[in-house]
Amino acid sequence: MKRSLQAALFFAAATVALLFLALPVVAIFTRVPPGRLVRLLSNGVVTNALVVSLRSTAIAEALILLFGTPLAYFLATRRFPGRAFLVTVVELPLVLPPAVAGIGLFAAFGRTGLFGSTLDALGLQIPFTLAAVVFAVALVASPLYVRTAIAAFEAVDPDLVAASRTLGAGPAKTFFRVALPLAGGGLAAGAALSFARALGEFGATIMFAGSLRGVTQTLPLAIYEQFSLDFDTALAMGALLVLVSVALLLSLKLSLSYWPWQPSRRTSVSVFARSS
Amino acid sequence: MAALSADFRLGLRSFELSLGLAVERTVALVGPSGAGKTSVLRVIAGLARPDAGRVELDGETWVDVERGMFLSPERRRVGLVFQEYALFPHLSVRQNVAFGGRERVDDLLERFRIAHLAASRPRELSGGERQRVALARALAREPGVLLLDEPLSALDAHTKATVRVELEELLRGLELPTLIVTHDYEDAAALAETVGVLVEGQLRQIGAPEELVSRPADPFVASFTGANLLRGHAELLDYGLTSIRLETGEVVYSTDRARGEVGVVVYPWDVSVGRVHVDGSALNLVAGEVTSVVPVGNRVRVRIGPLTAEVTAASAEKLELARGGTVYASFKATGTRLVPIA
């Protein structure tokens, strides 16, 4: 009798947790009929925000891959004093409050910031432009990619890299023909993770880039604005982001489980790697 | 044939690897695991940097620490076959072989009997097939020296015997300086013309396999080559004989001359076994219980007290060794070697 009561309580707790996680998402789709949600998406506010979101996220993601991949490979394959410190520097923006990331960007690239005068002299102004959105998004989203990519590269058997070298391939050829294809699943998963994070960026963006419609107003910022003006439009954008998030989550899971040469399952979506 | 010469020092975790080696034909380094064998290959291939010394192939310098010279692995004409073969899992057999060099791929696939597997992925292959792919890939680069890391240890006991014969024939036909490392003395003796025993980074003895068996330099080499080693105290007698009082109390005789603490080396195949006490020409007789009987191919290894004897399966049956009981093990004084014990 006592055991069945325990089981019932356990089951009830699990059900509450599950419902709590699912309900907000379900609610977005139940309040307004789907047909109306689709029609609301043609609203100018939405299309403007969608364009800004897609452009900024695409550019940021390209930069993250271009610069983050070499950094991750370097940190995964070299052992040197200070490596743990550098890994921590990479991970820091993950735990940083977005508002702090935003003010940090101001302090670095704002008019009166660290590089402000340099940028000024070059005629460049970052804050409140699309570039500012890209900066904010890249800063907050790149650690997710770099962290996952480090784990993916670490999982590549060092013997395979060594074999490639003894077979006459230099470091560059070894990277492109051995390390990159073998770590591909983990890299794709990291890209999907950081893409999702980039698409949802709010705090750092609103501080560093503002919320200028058609210029820096991304979907999350538009949702926030429409929230008090036109709740149904805000909901429509929310629904759109839910669908994109589901797609990203699925692609992440697929790239991890069906990447044929994944050496181990070690590169599952554990965001923080071991400290060693 | 070109020759590889390696003479270097490298600090490892708990000891220093220090080696002077010339490889002209086939050399095997044999030693227990953790002796630094793989590190030797890594230094020669350029995957590790020695602390001092030089590595050269036929006058071409690969490393010279004193002159600050170090050639990266891709610039050395070296073929390294890894212990677990390290085949690229994302490439087909053909692409694996072509990774080393494109010109001779078809030739090599044919020669190693893997042409029918050209489109397969490494994980679809058996252990023996993987090894042939790894060898073909290493040779596709037209290396000046071939390095094999434990070539037989990734195979199960059943395939190992066949692969060993194949490998031996292959190496004989290659005419390439070859350095093999293995922990198995039998494999080393079967594959190489020269065998070196490496223990804790030091080369204890190097020579022809039969030389290591007949003249082991120290107790370790003796036991590693499969000999019995009986510890005792030696005293010189007349007639050029030495008597040794063993730790177990028995006295045995040897034609080697020595004094003090020694190890008596006797090979299992030099020990005869009988049920009755025979007064033959063998001076040494040890009586004892049969403690184990292990078939090894067509022979049987019998453990009698401190000794291991090797007899034919037929003798083992005739003497009913399997039922245990007391037997007499005898060996001639001329069949023993005395090695000093530190």
GROMACS .gro file of N, CA, C and O in nm, chain A residues 157 159-171 173-174 177-178 181-182 260-261, chain B residues 45 47 72-74 78 80 82 86-91 99-100 102 121 123 137-138 141:
model
  176
  157ASP      N    1   4.005   0.988  -3.296
  157ASP     CA    2   4.118   0.905  -3.254
  157ASP      C    3   4.251   0.969  -3.298
  157ASP      O    4   4.275   0.988  -3.416
  159ASP      N    5   4.532   0.850  -3.324
  159ASP     CA    6   4.606   0.761  -3.415
  159ASP      C    7   4.571   0.790  -3.561
  159ASP      O    8   4.655   0.777  -3.649
  160LEU      N    9   4.445   0.827  -3.586
  160LEU     CA   10   4.404   0.854  -3.724
  160LEU      C   11   4.472   0.980  -3.775
  160LEU      O   12   4.514   0.988  -3.890
  161VAL      N   13   4.485   1.080  -3.688
  161VAL     CA   14   4.554   1.203  -3.725
  161VAL      C   15   4.701   1.172  -3.750
  161VAL      O   16   4.759   1.215  -3.850
  162ALA      N   17   4.760   1.093  -3.660
  162ALA     CA   18   4.901   1.056  -3.675
  162ALA      C   19   4.921   0.975  -3.804
  162ALA      O   20   5.017   0.997  -3.877
  163ALA      N   21   4.828   0.883  -3.832
  163ALA     CA   22   4.838   0.800  -3.953
  163ALA      C   23   4.838   0.890  -4.076
  163ALA      O   24   4.918   0.871  -4.168
  164SER      N   25   4.749   0.989  -4.076
  164SER     CA   26   4.742   1.080  -4.189
  164SER      C   27   4.875   1.151  -4.212
  164SER      O   28   4.924   1.162  -4.324
  165ARG      N   29   4.938   1.193  -4.101
  165ARG     CA   30   5.067   1.263  -4.113
  165ARG      C   31   5.173   1.170  -4.170
  165ARG      O   32   5.248   1.209  -4.260
  166THR      N   33   5.179   1.046  -4.117
  166THR     CA   34   5.284   0.955  -4.166
  166THR      C   35   5.257   0.913  -4.311
  166THR      O   36   5.345   0.862  -4.377
  167LEU      N   37   5.134   0.934  -4.358
  167LEU     CA   38   5.103   0.900  -4.497
  167LEU      C   39   5.129   1.017  -4.592
  167LEU      O   40   5.091   1.014  -4.709
  168GLY      N   41   5.192   1.120  -4.539
  168GLY     CA   42   5.236   1.229  -4.626
  168GLY      C   43   5.146   1.350  -4.628
  168GLY      O   44   5.170   1.443  -4.704
  169ALA      N   45   5.039   1.350  -4.547
  169ALA     CA   46   4.950   1.465  -4.545
  169ALA      C   47   4.999   1.565  -4.441
  169ALA      O   48   5.024   1.527  -4.327
  170GLY      N   49   5.009   1.689  -4.479
  170GLY     CA   50   5.050   1.794  -4.385
  170GLY      C   51   4.934   1.826  -4.291
  170GLY      O   52   4.826   1.770  -4.304
  171PRO      N   53   4.958   1.918  -4.197
  171PRO     CA   54   4.853   1.952  -4.100
  171PRO      C   55   4.723   1.998  -4.166
  171PRO      O   56   4.614   1.961  -4.121
  173LYS      N   57   4.598   1.934  -4.479
  173LYS     CA   58   4.529   1.824  -4.547
  173LYS      C   59   4.470   1.728  -4.443
  173LYS      O   60   4.360   1.677  -4.460
  174THR      N   61   4.545   1.706  -4.335
  174THR     CA   62   4.496   1.618  -4.229
  174THR      C   63   4.369   1.675  -4.167
  174THR      O   64   4.273   1.603  -4.142
  177ARG      N   65   4.083   1.641  -4.446
  177ARG     CA   66   4.046   1.508  -4.494
  177ARG      C   67   4.019   1.408  -4.383
  177ARG      O   68   3.958   1.305  -4.405
  178VAL      N   69   4.069   1.436  -4.261
  178VAL     CA   70   4.050   1.339  -4.153
  178VAL      C   71   3.969   1.400  -4.037
  178VAL      O   72   3.860   1.354  -4.006
  181PRO      N   73   3.592   1.566  -4.142
  181PRO     CA   74   3.482   1.471  -4.169
  181PRO      C   75   3.447   1.383  -4.049
  181PRO      O   76   3.330   1.352  -4.030
  182LEU      N   77   3.546   1.347  -3.969
  182LEU     CA   78   3.518   1.258  -3.856
  182LEU      C   79   3.444   1.333  -3.745
  182LEU      O   80   3.363   1.275  -3.674
  260PRO      N   81   2.777   0.885  -3.942
  260PRO     CA   82   2.827   0.747  -3.944
  260PRO      C   83   2.962   0.729  -3.875
  260PRO      O   84   2.990   0.622  -3.824
  261TRP      N   85   3.045   0.830  -3.871
  261TRP     CA   86   3.181   0.805  -3.821
  261TRP      C   87   3.200   0.861  -3.681
  261TRP      O   88   3.309   0.886  -3.637
  321ALA      N   89   5.913   0.783  -3.675
  321ALA     CA   90   5.813   0.834  -3.770
  321ALA      C   91   5.796   0.986  -3.761
  321ALA      O   92   5.734   1.045  -3.848
  323LEU      N   93   5.652   1.140  -3.493
  323LEU     CA   94   5.535   1.174  -3.411
  323LEU      C   95   5.576   1.214  -3.270
  323LEU      O   96   5.494   1.261  -3.192
  348SER      N   97   5.915   1.692  -4.021
  348SER     CA   98   5.781   1.651  -3.979
  348SER      C   99   5.744   1.518  -4.046
  348SER      O  100   5.800   1.483  -4.149
  349PRO      N  101   5.649   1.444  -3.986
  349PRO     CA  102   5.621   1.307  -4.033
  349PRO      C  103   5.592   1.300  -4.183
  349PRO      O  104   5.638   1.206  -4.249
  350GLU      N  105   5.518   1.400  -4.236
  350GLU     CA  106   5.478   1.390  -4.376
  350GLU      C  107   5.597   1.406  -4.471
  350GLU      O  108   5.585   1.378  -4.590
  354VAL      N  109   5.843   0.717  -4.456
  354VAL     CA  110   5.823   0.616  -4.355
  354VAL      C  111   5.683   0.555  -4.369
  354VAL      O  112   5.587   0.624  -4.400
  356LEU      N  113   5.421   0.356  -4.144
  356LEU     CA  114   5.394   0.310  -4.007
  356LEU      C  115   5.260   0.237  -4.006
  356LEU      O  116   5.158   0.292  -4.049
  358PHE      N  117   4.990   0.101  -3.761
  358PHE     CA  118   4.953   0.117  -3.621
  358PHE      C  119   4.901  -0.014  -3.563
  358PHE      O  120   4.851  -0.099  -3.635
  362ALA      N  121   4.452   0.183  -3.743
  362ALA     CA  122   4.418   0.324  -3.768
  362ALA      C  123   4.372   0.349  -3.912
  362ALA      O  124   4.415   0.444  -3.976
  363LEU      N  125   4.286   0.262  -3.962
  363LEU     CA  126   4.228   0.286  -4.096
  363LEU      C  127   4.125   0.398  -4.083
  363LEU      O  128   4.056   0.408  -3.982
  364PHE      N  129   4.114   0.479  -4.189
  364PHE     CA  130   4.018   0.590  -4.184
  364PHE      C  131   3.877   0.533  -4.200
  364PHE      O  132   3.845   0.479  -4.306
  365PRO      N  133   3.792   0.548  -4.098
  365PRO     CA  134   3.660   0.482  -4.104
  365PRO      C  135   3.568   0.544  -4.208
  365PRO      O  136   3.476   0.479  -4.254
  366HIS      N  137   3.594   0.670  -4.246
  366HIS     CA  138   3.504   0.737  -4.339
  366HIS      C  139   3.546   0.716  -4.484
  366HIS      O  140   3.480   0.767  -4.574
  367LEU      N  141   3.655   0.642  -4.506
  367LEU     CA  142   3.701   0.619  -4.643
  367LEU      C  143   3.692   0.470  -4.676
  367LEU      O  144   3.703   0.385  -4.588
  375PHE      N  145   4.523   0.720  -5.002
  375PHE     CA  146   4.563   0.831  -4.915
  375PHE      C  147   4.716   0.842  -4.910
  375PHE      O  148   4.772   0.949  -4.904
  376GLY      N  149   4.781   0.724  -4.913
  376GLY     CA  150   4.928   0.723  -4.906
  376GLY      C  151   4.993   0.759  -5.038
  376GLY      O  152   5.104   0.810  -5.042
  378ARG      N  153   4.873   0.767  -5.496
  378ARG     CA  154   4.772   0.722  -5.591
  378ARG      C  155   4.824   0.628  -5.698
  378ARG      O  156   4.748   0.553  -5.758
  397ARG      N  157   3.403  -0.046  -4.643
  397ARG     CA  158   3.454   0.039  -4.536
  397ARG      C  159   3.531  -0.048  -4.438
  397ARG      O  160   3.499  -0.167  -4.421
  399ARG      N  161   3.517  -0.096  -4.129
  399ARG     CA  162   3.448  -0.168  -4.022
  399ARG      C  163   3.382  -0.297  -4.073
  399ARG      O  164   3.336  -0.377  -3.992
  413ARG      N  165   4.837   0.045  -4.749
  413ARG     CA  166   4.832   0.190  -4.736
  413ARG      C  167   4.971   0.245  -4.702
  413ARG      O  168   5.015   0.345  -4.758
  414ALA      N  169   5.039   0.177  -4.608
  414ALA     CA  170   5.172   0.224  -4.568
  414ALA      C  171   5.271   0.214  -4.686
  414ALA      O  172   5.356   0.299  -4.702
  417ARG      N  173   5.295   0.470  -5.007
  417ARG     CA  174   5.376   0.592  -4.998
  417ARG      C  175   5.517   0.570  -5.047
  417ARG      O  176   5.597   0.662  -5.049
   0.00000   0.00000   0.00000
